Short mmCIF file of C-alpha atoms and ligand atoms in Angstrom, two decimals:
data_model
loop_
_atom_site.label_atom_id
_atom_site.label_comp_id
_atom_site.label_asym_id
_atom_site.label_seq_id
_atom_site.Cartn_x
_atom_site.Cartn_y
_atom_site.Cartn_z
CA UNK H 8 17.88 3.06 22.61
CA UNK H 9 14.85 5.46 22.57
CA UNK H 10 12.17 4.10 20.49
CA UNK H 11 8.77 5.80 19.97
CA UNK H 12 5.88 5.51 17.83
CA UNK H 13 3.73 8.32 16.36
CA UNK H 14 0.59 7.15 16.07
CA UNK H 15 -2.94 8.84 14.33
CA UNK H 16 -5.41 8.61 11.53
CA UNK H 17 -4.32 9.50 7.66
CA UNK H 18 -3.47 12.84 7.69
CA UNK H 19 -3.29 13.46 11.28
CA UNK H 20 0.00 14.68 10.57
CA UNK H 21 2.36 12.11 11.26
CA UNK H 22 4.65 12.69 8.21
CA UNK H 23 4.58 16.46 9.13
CA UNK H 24 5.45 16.24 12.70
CA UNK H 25 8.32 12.98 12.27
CA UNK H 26 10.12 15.17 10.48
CA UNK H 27 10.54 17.84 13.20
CA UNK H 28 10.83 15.08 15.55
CA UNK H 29 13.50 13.32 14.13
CA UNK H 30 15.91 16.44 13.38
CA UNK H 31 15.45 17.92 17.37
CA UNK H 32 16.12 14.39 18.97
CA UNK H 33 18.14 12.70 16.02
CA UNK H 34 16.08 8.96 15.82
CA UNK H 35 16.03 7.42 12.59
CA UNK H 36 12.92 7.63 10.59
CA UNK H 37 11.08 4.57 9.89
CA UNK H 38 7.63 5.69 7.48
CA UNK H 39 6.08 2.58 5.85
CA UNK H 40 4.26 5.08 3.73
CA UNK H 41 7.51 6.44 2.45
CA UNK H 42 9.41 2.97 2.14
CA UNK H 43 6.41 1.81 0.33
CA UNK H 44 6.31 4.92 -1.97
CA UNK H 45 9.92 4.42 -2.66
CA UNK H 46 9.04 1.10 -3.56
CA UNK H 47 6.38 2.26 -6.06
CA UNK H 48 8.68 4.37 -7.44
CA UNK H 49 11.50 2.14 -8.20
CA UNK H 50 9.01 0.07 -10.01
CA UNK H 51 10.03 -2.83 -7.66
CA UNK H 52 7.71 -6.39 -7.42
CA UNK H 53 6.63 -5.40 -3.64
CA UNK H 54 6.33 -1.86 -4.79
CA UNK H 55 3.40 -2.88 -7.89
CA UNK H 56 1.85 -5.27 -5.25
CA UNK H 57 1.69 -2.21 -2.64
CA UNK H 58 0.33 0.04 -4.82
CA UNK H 59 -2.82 -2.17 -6.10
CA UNK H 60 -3.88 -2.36 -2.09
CA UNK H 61 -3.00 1.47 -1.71
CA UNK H 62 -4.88 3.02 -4.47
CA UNK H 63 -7.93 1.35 -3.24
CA UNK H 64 -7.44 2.86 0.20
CA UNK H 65 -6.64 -0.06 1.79
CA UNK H 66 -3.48 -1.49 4.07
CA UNK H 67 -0.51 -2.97 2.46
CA UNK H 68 -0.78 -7.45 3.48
CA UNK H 69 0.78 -7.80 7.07
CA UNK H 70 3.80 -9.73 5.74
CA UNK H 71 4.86 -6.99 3.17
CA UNK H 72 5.34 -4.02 6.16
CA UNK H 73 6.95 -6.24 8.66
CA UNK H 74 9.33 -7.78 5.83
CA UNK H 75 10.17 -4.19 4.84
CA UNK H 76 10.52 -2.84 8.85
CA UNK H 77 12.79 -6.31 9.42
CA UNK H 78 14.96 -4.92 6.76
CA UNK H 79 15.37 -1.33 8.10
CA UNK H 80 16.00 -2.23 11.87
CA UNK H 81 18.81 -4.33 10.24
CA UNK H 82 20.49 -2.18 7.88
CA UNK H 83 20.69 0.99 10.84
CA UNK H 84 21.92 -1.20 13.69
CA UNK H 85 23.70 1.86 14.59
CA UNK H 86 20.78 3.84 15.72
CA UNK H 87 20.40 5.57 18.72
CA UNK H 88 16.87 4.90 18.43
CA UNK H 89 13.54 4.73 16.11
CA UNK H 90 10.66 6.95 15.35
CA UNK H 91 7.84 4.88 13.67
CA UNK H 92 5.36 6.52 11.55
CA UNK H 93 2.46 4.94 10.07
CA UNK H 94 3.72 1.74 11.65
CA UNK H 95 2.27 -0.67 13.28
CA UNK H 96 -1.09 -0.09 11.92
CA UNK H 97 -2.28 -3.52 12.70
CA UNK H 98 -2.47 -5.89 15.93
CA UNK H 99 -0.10 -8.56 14.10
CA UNK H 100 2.29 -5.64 13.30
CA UNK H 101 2.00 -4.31 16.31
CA UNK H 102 3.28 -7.82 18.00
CA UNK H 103 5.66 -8.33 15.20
CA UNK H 104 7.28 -5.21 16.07
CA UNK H 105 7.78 -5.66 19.90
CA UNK H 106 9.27 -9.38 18.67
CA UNK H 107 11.91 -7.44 16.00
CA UNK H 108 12.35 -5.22 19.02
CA UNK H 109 12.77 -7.78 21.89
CA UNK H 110 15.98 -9.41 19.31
CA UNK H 111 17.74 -6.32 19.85
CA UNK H 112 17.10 -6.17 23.26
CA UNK H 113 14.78 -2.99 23.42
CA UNK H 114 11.38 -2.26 23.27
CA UNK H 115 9.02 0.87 22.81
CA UNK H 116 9.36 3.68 25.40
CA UNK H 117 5.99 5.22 24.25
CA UNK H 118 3.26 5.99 21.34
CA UNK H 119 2.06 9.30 21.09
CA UNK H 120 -1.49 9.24 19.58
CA UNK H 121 -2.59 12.64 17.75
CA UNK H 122 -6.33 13.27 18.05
CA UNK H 123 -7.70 14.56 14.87
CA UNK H 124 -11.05 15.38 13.92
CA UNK H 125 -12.96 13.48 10.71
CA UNK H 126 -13.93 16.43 8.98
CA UNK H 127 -10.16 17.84 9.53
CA UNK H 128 -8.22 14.73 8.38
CA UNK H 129 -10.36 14.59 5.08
CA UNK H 130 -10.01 18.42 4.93
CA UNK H 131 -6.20 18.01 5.61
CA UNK H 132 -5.87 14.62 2.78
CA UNK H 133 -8.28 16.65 -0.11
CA UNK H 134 -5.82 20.21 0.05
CA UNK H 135 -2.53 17.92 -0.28
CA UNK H 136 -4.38 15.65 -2.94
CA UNK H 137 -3.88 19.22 -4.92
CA UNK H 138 -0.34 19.51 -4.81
CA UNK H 139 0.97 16.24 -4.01
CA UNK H 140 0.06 14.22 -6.58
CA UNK H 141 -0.82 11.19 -4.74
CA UNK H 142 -2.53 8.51 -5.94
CA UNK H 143 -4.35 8.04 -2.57
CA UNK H 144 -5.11 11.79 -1.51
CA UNK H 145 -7.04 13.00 -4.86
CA UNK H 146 -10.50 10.87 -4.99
CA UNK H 147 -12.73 11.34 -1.85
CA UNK H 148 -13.85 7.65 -1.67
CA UNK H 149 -10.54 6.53 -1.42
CA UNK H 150 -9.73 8.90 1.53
CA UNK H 151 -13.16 7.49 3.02
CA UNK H 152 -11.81 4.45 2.52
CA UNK H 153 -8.40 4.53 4.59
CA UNK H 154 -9.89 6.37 7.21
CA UNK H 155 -12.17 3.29 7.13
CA UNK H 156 -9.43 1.11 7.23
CA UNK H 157 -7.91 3.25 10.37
CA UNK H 158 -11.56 2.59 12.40
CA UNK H 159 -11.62 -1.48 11.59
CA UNK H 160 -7.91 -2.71 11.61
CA UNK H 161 -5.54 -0.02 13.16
CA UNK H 162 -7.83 1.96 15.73
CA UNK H 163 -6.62 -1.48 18.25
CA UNK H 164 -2.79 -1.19 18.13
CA UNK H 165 -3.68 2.22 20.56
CA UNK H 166 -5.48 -0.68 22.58
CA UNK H 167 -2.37 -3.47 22.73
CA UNK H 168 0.01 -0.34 23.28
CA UNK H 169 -2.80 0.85 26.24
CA UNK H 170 -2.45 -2.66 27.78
CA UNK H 171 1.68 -1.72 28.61
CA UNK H 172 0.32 1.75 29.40
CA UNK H 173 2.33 3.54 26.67
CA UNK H 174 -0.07 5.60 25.22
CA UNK H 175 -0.05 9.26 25.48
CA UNK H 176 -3.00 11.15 24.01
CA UNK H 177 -2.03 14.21 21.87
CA UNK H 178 -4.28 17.17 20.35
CA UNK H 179 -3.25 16.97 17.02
CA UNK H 180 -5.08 20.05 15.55
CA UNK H 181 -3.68 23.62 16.08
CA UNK H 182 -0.67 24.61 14.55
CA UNK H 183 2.37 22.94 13.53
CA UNK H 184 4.33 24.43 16.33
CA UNK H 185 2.13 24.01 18.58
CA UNK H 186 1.52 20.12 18.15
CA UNK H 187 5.29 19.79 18.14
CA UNK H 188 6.20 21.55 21.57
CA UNK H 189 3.40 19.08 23.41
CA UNK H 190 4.85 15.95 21.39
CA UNK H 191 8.53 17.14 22.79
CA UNK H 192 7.27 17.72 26.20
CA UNK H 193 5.92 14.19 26.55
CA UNK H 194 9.36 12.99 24.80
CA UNK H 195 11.14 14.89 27.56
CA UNK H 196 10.07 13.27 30.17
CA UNK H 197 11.06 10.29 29.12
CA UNK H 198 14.33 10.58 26.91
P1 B4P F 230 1.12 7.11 5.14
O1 B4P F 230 2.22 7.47 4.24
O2 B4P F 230 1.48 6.62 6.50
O3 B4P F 230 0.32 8.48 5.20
P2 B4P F 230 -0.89 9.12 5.92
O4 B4P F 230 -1.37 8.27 7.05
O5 B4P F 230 -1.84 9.40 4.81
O6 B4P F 230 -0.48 10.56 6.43
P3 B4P F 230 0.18 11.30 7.71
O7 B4P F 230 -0.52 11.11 8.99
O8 B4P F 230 1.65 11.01 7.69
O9 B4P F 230 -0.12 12.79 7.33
P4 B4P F 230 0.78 14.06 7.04
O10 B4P F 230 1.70 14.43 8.13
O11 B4P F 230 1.45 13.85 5.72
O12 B4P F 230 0.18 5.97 4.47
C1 B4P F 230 -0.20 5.91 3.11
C2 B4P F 230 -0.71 4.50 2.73
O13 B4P F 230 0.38 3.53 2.78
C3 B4P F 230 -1.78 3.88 3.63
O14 B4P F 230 -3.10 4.28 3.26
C4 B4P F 230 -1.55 2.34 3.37
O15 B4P F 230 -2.18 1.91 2.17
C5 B4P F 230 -0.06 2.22 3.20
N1 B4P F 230 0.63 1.87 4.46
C6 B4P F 230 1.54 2.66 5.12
N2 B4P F 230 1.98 2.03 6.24
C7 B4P F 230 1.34 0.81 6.29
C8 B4P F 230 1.36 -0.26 7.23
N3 B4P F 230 2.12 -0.21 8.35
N4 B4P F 230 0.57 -1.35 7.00
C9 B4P F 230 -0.18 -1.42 5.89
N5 B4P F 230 -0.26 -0.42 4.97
C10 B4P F 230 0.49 0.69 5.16
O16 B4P F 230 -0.30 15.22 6.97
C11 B4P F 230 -1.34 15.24 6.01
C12 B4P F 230 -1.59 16.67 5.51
O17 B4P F 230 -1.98 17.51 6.59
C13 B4P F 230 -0.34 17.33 4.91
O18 B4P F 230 -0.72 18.00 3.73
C14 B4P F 230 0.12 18.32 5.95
O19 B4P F 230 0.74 19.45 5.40
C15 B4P F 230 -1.19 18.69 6.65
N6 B4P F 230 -1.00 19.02 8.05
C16 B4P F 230 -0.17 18.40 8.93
N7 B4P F 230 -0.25 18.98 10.16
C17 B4P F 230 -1.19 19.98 10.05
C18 B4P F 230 -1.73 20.93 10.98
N8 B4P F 230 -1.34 20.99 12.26
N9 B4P F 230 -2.68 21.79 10.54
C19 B4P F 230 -3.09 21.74 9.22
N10 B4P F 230 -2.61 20.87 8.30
C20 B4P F 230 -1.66 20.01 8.71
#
């Protein structure tokens, strides 16, 4: 099993590039952002608690994500392996996940980081706040806010991950297809 996780600030295209990712090497997609959002749109109980912490900007409560991720690793026990994105954003996650992972007897190969400039990621968040209608992308404080969040709280999983020396630093601006072929090339070497 070939797990990885995609790691980077809001908008340092995570979403964009998983969805490359996941079609060339055929891992299952595991977005917190989008199981939350699916959530929010069902109208579920978890889904109106998630959306009170992300309309502020801020992270979802530990126990929520890992809950959620528990789930998913169990329902695609099939899987020939994992891309996270936008997960673990937090030390306790980050531990949580290596637990879940240690269960099935695998772990993570390696987290590629993509290195995104402030000024870009709030360029990046305000231009899709246009068109995607999300909550989170149209007001400026909130975007302030999560990239806040990223500094204080999820800036340190890099570190844990660092510790097993599994971190591979990525330039994350340029184009699309650009980002992607050195995010394969690191995969390749490994896969
Ligand atoms: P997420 O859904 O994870 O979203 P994100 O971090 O905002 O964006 P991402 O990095 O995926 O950016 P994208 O590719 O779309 O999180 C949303 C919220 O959910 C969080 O704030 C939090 O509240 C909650 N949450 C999620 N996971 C959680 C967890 N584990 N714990 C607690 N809370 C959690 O790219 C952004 C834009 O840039 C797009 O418009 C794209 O088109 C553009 N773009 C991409 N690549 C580009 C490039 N190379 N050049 C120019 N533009 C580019």
């Amino acid at each position: 099993m070939f797990n990885l996780i995609l790691f980077g600030p809001p908008g340092s295209g995570k979403g964009t590039q998983s969805e490359k990712l996941i079609v060339k090497y055929g891992l299952k997609h595991l977005s917190t952002g989008d199981l939350l959002r699916s959530e929010i749109s069902r109208r579920t109980a978890l889904g109106m608690e998630a959306k009170s912490f992300m309309d502020k900007g801020q992270l979802v409560p530990d126990e929520v994500v890992i809950g959620m991720i528990s789930s998913a690793l169990d329902e695609n026990l099939d899987a020939s392996g994992f891309l996270f994105d936008g997960f673990p954003r937090t030390s306790a996650q980050a531990k949580a996940l290596d637990n879940l992972l240690e269960l099935k007897a695998s772990s993570i190969a390696v987290m590629l980081a993509l290195d995104v400039s402030e000024e870009e990621l709030v360029s990046r968040l305000v231009k899709r706040g246009e068109t995607s209608g999300r909550s989170d992308d149209t007001n400026d404080q909130v975007i302030r806010a999560r990239i806040n969040e990223y500094h204080n709280k999820t800036a340190a999983v890099a570190d844990y991950y660092h510790g097993f020396d599994k971190v591979v630093m990525i330039k994350g601006e340029g184009s699309v297809e650009e980002i992607f072929t050195s995010l394969c090339k690191e995969i390749d070497d490994r896969i």
